[in-house]
Coordinates of C-alpha atoms in Angstrom, one line a residue:
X1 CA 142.1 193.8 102.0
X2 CA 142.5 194.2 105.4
X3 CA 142.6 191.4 108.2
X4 CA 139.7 193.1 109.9
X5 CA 138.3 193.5 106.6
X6 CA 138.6 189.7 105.8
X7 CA 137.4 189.1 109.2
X8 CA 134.1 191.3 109.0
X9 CA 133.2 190.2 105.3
X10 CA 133.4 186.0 106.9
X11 CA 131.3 187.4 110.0
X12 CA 128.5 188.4 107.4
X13 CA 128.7 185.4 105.6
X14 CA 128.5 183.1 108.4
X15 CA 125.1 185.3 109.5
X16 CA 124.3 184.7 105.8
X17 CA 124.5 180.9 105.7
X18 CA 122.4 180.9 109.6
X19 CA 119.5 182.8 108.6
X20 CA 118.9 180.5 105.4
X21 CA 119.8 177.2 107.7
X22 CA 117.5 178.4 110.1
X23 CA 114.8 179.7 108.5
X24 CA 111.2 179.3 109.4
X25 CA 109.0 177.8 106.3
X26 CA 105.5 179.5 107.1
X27 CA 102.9 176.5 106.2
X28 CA 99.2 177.5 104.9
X29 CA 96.6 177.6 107.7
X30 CA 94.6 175.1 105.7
X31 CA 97.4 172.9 105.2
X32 CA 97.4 172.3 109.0
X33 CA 94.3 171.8 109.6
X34 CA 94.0 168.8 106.4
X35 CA 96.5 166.7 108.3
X36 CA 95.4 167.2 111.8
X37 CA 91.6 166.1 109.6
X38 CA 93.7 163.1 108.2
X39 CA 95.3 162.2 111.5
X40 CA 91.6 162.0 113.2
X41 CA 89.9 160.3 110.3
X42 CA 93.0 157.2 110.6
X43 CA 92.3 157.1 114.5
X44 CA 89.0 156.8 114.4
X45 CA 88.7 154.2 111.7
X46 CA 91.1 152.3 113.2
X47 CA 89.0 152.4 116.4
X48 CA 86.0 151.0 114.5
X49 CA 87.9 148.0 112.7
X50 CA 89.1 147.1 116.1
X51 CA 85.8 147.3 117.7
X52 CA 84.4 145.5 115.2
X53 CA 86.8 142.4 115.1
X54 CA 86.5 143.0 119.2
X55 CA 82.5 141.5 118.4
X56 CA 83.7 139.3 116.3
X57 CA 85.8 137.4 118.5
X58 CA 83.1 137.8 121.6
X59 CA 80.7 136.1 119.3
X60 CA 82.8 133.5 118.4
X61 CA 83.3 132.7 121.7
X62 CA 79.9 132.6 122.8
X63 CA 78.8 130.2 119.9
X64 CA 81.9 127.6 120.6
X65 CA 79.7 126.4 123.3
X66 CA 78.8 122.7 124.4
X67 CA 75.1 123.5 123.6
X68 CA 75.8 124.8 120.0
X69 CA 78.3 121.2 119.5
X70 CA 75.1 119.1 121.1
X71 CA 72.8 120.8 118.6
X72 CA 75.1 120.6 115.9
X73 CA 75.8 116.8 116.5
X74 CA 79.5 117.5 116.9
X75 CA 79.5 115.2 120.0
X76 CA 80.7 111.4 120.4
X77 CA 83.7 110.8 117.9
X78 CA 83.8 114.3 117.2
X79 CA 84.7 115.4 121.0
X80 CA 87.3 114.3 123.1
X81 CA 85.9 111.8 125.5
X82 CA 88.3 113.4 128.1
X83 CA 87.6 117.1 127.3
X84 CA 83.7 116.1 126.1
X85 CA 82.7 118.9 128.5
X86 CA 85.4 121.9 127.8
X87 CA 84.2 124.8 125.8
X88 CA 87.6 124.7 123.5
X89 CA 88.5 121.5 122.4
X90 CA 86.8 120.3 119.0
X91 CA 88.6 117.1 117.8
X92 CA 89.1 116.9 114.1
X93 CA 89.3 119.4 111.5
X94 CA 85.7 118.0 109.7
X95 CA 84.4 118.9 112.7
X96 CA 85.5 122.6 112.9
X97 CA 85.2 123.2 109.3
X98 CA 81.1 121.7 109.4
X99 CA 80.2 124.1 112.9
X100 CA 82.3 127.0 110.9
X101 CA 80.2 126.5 107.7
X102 CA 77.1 126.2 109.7
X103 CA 77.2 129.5 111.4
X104 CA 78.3 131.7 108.4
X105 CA 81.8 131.4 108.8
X106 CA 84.6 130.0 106.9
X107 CA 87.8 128.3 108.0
X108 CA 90.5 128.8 105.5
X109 CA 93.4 128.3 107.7
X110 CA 91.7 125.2 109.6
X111 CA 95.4 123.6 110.9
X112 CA 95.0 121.6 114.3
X113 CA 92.4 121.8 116.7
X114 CA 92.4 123.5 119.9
X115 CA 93.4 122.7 123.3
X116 CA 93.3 123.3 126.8
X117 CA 96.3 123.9 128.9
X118 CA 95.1 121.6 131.7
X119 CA 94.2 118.9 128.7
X120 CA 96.0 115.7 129.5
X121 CA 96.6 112.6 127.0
X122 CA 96.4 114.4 124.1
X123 CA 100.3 115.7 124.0
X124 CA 100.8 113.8 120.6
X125 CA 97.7 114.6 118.8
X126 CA 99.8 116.4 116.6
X127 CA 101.6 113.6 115.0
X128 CA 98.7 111.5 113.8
X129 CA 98.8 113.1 110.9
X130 CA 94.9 112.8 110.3
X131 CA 95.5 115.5 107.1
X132 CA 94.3 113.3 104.5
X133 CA 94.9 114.3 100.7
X134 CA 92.1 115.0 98.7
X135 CA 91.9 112.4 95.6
X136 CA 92.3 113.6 92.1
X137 CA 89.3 112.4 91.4
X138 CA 87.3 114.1 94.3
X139 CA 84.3 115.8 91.4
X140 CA 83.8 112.0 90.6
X141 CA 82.9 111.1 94.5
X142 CA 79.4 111.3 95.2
X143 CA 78.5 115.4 96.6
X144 CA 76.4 114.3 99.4
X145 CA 79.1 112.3 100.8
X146 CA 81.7 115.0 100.6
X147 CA 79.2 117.5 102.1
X148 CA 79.9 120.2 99.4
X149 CA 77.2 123.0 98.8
X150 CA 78.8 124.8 96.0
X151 CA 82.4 125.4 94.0
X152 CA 83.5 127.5 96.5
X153 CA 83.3 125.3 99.6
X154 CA 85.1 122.9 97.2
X155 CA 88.1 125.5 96.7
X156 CA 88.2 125.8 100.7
X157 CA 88.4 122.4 101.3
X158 CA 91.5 121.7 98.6
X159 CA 94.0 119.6 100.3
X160 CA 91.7 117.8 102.5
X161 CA 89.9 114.5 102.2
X162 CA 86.2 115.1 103.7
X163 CA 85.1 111.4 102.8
X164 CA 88.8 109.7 104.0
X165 CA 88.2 111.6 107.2
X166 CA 84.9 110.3 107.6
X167 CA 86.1 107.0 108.1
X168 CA 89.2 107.4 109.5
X169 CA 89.5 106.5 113.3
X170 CA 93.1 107.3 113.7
X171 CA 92.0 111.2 115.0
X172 CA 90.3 109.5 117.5
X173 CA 93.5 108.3 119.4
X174 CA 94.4 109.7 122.1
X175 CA 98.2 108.6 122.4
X176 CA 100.9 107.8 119.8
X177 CA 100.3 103.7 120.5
X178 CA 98.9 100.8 117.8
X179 CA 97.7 98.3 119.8
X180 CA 97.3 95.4 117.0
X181 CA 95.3 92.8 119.3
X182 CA 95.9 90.0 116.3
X183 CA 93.6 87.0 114.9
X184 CA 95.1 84.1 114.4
X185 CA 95.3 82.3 111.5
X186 CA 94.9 86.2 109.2
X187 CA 98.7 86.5 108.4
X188 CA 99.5 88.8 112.0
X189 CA 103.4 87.4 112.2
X190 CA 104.1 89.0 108.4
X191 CA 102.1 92.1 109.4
X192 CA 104.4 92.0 112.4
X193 CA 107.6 91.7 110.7
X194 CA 106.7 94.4 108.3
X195 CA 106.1 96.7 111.6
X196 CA 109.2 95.5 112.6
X197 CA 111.0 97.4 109.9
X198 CA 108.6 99.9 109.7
X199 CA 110.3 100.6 113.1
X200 CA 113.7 101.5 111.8
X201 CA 112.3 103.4 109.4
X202 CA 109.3 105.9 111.2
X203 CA 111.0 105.6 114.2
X204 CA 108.8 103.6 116.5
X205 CA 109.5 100.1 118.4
X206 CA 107.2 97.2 117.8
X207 CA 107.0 94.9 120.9
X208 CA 104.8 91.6 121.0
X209 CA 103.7 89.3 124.0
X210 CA 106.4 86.8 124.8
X211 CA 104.2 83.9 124.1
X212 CA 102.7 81.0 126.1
X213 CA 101.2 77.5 125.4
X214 CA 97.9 78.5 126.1
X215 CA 97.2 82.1 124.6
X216 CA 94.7 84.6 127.1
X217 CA 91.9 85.8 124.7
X218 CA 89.9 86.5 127.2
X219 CA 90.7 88.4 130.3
X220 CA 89.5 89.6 134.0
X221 CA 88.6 92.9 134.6
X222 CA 92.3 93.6 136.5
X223 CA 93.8 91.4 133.7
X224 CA 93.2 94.2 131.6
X225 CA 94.1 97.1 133.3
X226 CA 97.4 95.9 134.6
X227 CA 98.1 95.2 131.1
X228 CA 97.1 98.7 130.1
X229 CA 99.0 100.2 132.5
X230 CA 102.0 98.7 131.4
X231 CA 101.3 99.3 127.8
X232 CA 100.9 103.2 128.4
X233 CA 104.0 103.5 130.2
X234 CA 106.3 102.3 127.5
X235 CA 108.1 105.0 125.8
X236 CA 106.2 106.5 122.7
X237 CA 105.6 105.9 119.8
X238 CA 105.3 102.0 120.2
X239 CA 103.1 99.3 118.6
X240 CA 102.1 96.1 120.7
X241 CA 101.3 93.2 119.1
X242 CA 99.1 90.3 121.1
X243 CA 96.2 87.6 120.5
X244 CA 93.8 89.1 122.6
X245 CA 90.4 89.9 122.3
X246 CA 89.5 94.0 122.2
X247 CA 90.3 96.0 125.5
X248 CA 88.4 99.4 125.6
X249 CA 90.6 101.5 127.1
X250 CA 87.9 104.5 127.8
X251 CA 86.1 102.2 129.7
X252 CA 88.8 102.5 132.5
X253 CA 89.1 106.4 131.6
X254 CA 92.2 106.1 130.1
X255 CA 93.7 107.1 126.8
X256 CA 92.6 105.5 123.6
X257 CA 94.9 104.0 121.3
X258 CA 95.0 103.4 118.1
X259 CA 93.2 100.0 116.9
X260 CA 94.6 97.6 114.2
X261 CA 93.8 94.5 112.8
X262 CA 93.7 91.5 110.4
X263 CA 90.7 88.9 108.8
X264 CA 90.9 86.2 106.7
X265 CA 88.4 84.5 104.7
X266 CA 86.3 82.0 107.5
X267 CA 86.5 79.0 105.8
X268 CA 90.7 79.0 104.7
X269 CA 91.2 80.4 108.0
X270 CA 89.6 77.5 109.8
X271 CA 91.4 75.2 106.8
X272 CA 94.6 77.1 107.7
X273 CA 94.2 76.2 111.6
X274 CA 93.4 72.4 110.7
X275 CA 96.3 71.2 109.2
X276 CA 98.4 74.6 111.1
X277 CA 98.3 72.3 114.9
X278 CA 98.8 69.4 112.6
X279 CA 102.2 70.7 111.6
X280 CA 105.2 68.4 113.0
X281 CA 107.3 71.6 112.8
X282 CA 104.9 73.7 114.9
X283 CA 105.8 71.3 118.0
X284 CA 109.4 71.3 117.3
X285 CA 109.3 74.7 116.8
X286 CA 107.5 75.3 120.4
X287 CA 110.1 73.1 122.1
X288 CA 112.8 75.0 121.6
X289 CA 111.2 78.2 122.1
X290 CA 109.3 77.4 125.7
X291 CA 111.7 74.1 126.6
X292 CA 109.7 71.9 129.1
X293 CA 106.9 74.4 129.1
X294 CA 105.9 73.0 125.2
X295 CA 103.2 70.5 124.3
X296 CA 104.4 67.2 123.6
X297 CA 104.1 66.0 119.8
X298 CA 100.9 64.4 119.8
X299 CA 100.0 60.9 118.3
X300 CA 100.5 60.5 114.4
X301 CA 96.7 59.8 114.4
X302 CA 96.4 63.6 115.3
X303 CA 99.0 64.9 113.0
X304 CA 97.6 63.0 109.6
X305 CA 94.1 63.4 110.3
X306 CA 92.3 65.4 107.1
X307 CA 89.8 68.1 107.8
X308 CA 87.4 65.6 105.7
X309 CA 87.8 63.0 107.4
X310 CA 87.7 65.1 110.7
X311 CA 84.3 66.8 109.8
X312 CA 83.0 63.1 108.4
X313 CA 83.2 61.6 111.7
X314 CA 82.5 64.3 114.1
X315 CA 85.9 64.7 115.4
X316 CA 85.6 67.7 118.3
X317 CA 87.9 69.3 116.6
X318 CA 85.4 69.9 113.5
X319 CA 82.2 70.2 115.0
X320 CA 80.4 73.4 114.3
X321 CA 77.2 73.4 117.5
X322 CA 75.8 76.6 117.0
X323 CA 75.7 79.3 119.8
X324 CA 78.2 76.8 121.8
X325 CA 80.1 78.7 124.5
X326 CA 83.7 76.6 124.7
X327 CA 84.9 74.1 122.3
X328 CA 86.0 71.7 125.0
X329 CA 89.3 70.9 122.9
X330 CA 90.1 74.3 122.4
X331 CA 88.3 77.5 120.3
X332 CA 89.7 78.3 117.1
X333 CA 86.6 78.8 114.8
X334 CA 85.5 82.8 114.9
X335 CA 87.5 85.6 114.5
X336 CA 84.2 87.7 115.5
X337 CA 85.5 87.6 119.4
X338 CA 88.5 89.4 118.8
X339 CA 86.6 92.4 117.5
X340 CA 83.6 92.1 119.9
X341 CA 85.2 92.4 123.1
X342 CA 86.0 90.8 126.9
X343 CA 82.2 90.5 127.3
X344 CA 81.8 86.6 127.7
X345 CA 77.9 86.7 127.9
X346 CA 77.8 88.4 124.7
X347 CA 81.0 87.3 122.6
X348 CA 81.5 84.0 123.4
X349 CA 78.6 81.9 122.2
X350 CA 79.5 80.3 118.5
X351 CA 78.5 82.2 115.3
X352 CA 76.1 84.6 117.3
X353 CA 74.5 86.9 115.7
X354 CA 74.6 89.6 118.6
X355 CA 78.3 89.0 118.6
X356 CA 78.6 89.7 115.2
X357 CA 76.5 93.0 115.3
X358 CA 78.6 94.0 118.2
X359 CA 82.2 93.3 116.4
X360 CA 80.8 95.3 113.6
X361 CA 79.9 98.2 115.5
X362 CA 83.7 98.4 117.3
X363 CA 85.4 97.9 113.9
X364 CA 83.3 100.9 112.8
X365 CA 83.3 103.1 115.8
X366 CA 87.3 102.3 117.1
X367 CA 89.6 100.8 114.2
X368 CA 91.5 102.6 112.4
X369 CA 92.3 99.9 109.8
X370 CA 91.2 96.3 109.6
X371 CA 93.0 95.1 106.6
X372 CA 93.5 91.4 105.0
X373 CA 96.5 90.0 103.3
X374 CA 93.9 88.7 100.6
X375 CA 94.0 92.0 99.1
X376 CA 97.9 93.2 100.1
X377 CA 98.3 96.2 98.0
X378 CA 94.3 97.6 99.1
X379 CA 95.4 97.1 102.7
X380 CA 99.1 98.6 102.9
X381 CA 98.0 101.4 101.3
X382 CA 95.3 102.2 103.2
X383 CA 97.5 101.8 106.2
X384 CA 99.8 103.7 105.0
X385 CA 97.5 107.0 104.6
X386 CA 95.6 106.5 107.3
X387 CA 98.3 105.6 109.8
X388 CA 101.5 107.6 108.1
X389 CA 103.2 108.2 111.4
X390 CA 103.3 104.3 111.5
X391 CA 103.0 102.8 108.2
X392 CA 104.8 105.3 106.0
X393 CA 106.8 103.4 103.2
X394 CA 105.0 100.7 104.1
X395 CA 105.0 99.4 100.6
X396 CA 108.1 99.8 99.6
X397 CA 109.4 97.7 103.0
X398 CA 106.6 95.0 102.1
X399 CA 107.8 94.3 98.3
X400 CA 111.6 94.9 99.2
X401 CA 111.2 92.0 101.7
X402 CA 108.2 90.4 100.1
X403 CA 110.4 86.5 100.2
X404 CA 111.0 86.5 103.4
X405 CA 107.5 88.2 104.6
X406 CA 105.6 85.2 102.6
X407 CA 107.7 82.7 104.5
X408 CA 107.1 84.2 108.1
X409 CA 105.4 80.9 110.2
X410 CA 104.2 78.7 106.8
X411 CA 102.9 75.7 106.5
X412 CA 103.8 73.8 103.9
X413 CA 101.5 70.7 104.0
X414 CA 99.0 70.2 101.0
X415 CA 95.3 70.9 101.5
X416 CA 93.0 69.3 99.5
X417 CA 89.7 70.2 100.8
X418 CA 86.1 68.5 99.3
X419 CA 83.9 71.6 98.1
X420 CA 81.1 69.1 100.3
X421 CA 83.3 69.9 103.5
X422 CA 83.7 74.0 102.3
X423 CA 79.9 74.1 101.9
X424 CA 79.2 72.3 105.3
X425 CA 82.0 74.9 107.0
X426 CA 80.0 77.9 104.8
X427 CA 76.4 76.5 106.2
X428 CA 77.6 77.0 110.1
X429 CA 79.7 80.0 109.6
X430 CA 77.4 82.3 108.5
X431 CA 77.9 85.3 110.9
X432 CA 81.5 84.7 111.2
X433 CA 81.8 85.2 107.1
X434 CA 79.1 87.6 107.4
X435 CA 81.7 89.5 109.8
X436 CA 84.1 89.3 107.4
X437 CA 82.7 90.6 104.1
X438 CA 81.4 93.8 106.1
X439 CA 85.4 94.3 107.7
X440 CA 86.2 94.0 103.4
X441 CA 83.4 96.3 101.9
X442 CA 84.6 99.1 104.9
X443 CA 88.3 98.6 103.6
X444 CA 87.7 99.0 100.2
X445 CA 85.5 102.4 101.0
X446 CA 88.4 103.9 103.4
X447 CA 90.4 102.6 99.9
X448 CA 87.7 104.5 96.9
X449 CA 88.1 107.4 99.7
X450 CA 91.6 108.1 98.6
X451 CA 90.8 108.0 95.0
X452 CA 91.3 104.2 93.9
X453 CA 95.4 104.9 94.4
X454 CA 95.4 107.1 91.1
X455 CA 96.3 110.2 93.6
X456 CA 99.4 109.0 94.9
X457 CA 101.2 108.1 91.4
X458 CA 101.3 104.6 92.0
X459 CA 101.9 101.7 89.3
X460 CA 99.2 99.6 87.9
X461 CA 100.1 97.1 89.9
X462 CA 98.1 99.2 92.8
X463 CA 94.9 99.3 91.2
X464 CA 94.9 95.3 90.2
X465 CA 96.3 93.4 93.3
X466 CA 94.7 89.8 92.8
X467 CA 97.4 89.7 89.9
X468 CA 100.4 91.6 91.8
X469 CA 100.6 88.8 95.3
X470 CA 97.9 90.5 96.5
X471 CA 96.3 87.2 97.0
X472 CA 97.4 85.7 100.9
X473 CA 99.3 82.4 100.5
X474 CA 96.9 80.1 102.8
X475 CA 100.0 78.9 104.6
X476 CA 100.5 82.1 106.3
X477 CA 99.8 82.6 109.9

């Protein structure tokens, strides 16, 4: 064959292989028109989904309203008291998931809630940790108390403690502070050694007053705001330990913290503070903490007088007037003022009734936790799940250093007390003790809420504290 043969037969081929590479596949009319059909159907239902959830959204908006949340009741605890009056701010997760349920809706992914940009003082709410577990037990809780309708609200709600939140103050906080304003007499310096580990632990620093002769329970109007100013400024997350009576911090529009405290059983406490000032130690001890600035030892008369023998006579130090303002020899006898507030009209007055009423309703409204060494195990773990950012572990650091907690400020002397003088002490405390058994029955329902301990896998011992040291040695401060 030729070159130009070769050449011409390549030429064909090459036209050969183009016409079938570029070859035009005629498509069906009707083919064409389906997926120009398909094309408008997709764009038009995708317009109508988005319109749709466009409504949605507009009537969400409109509902999330401060008139709906007034006619709902989702005011007071359940609103900021700093945002009370913006449109987008509800403050717990009970309270989102009740207005949701109300209007039709369900909240399945419920996480946090919602916040303004120009919100101030609430730049830690996330670390409260207010997401309580719901108890293994939770169909043995009463319905009506866990708000459930039906099965299915039950399934939404997995994971989430409706009757812990309920009485759980800690969402109510408005900074990442425990302000532990603590009784004497209830055990405070073990609770504040255990914090004191606690510290190293969570990562927070515990602080405490330095300490005087004469402790301020009471204090002046600019008293207390200088000494919330200082206590807000202190790096966060903190605790601040102090024997002071309770300082509402919203009263000087200013961020709420979170509330702690102790109580002890009237009667040992006051038996505890007897023979406590009678204590030859306590004096040395004060010497060489405050040098010349200490009390003198007093007379041995002082020291080995009994509380018998001291209620017997009359002594001022164990005389029980009713509705008496001061003790001129010093107060000891209530724990009531510490919860009822810097109100002297109203708090001061011995064994009052109106005082008591009033130190109920802040240990109901603003604690998170009023606990009492009397039942250990009850109390640490109720701090420890309704606190966690502060009190995680907080068993585990108690037991591991339970010698050396017990020891923390005792008092070793021997009381012998007549069951005449207990029932004399019971006769003129009866508010005061009163006080007390209320502060117990709402620790041992913020307990029962978390499902008697059996949720959290813990040991018997948990579930039976009187024979586990959950009794408090009456030596303790």
């Amino acid at each position: 064959m030729s070159v130009n043969a070769d050449r011409s037969y390549k030429m064909k081929l090459r036209d050969v292989e183009n016409a079938f590479k570029y070859r035009r596949i005629p498509y069906p009319k009707r083919s064409v028109e389906l997926i120009a059909l398909l094309a408008i159907s997709c764009t038009f239902f995708l317009f109508m989904h988005t319109n749709k959830l466009n409504s949605r959204l507009k009537e969400m908006e409109v509902k999330l309203q401060p008139s709906e949340f007034s006619a709902l009741g989702l005011t007071g605890n359940h609103i900021s008291g700093h945002d009370a009056g913006k449109h987008d701010d509800i403050n717990t997760l009970h309270g989102t998931y009740q207005y949701l349920k109300s209007t039709g809706q369900r909240a399945h992914n419920v996480h946090a809630p919602r916040h303004s940009e120009d919100s101030h003082n609430h730049l830690h709410k996330a670390a409260h940790d207010h997401q309580l577990a719901m108890p293994a037990n939770r169909h043995q809780l009463a319905r009506d108390d866990l708000d459930y309708e039906d099965d299915e609200d039950e399934e939404e709600e997995e994971g989430y403690n409706l009757a812990a939140d309920a009485l759980n103050n800690t969402k109510n906080a408005d900074v990442d502070f425990v302000f532990f304003n603590r009784v004497p007499k209830v055990g405070s310096q073990s609770l504040m050694e255990l914090m004191r580990r606690l510290g190293k632990i969570n990562g927070f620093v515990h602080a405490r007053n330095p300490g005087s002769v004469k402790e301020t329970v009471m204090m002046p109007k600019e008293g207390q705001k200088e000494l919330i100013a200082d206590l807000l400024t202190r790096p966060k997350p903190h605790v601040y330990s102090q024997h002071i009576a309770y300082i509402n911090f919203t009263r000087f529009h200013l961020p709420r913290p979170i509330y702690i405290n102790l109580v002890r059983d009237p009667i040992e406490r006051i038996i505890s503070w007897h023979y406590y000032v009678r204590a030859r130690w306590y004096y040395k001890d004060m010497q060489a903490k405050l040098g010349m600035n200490s009390i003198a030892m007093p007379s041995d008369e002082f020291l080995d007088l009994d509380l018998d023998t001291c209620v017997r006579n009359g002594d001022p130090h164990c005389t029980f007037e009713q509705m008496q303002l001061k003790n001129p020899v010093g107060d000891h006898r209530r724990q009531t003022l510490f919860f009822c507030g810097m109100n002297k009209k109203l708090c001061m007055p011995f064994n009052s009734e109106m005082a008591m009423q009033k130190a109920k309703h802040t240990v109901e409204s603003e604690y998170a936790v009023v606990g009492t060494w009397e039942d250990t195990n009850i109390t640490l773990t109720v701090l420890e799940h309704y606190i966690p950012r502060f009190f995680r572990n907080a068993k585990v650091a108690y037991y591991l250093g339970e010698e050396r907690l017990s020891k923390v400020n005792r008092n070793n002397v021997t009381r012998i007390v007549s069951e005449e003088t207990r029932q004399l002490l019971r006769k003129n405390l009866t508010n005061e003790i009163e006080f007390y058994e209320f502060c117990k029955q709402r620790l041992y329902l913020q307990y029962a809420a978390l499902g008697n301990g059996k949720r959290f896998g813990e040991d018997d011992y948990l579930l039976v504290p009187e024979q586990h040291g959950g009794k408090q040695s009456e030596d303790e401060y």
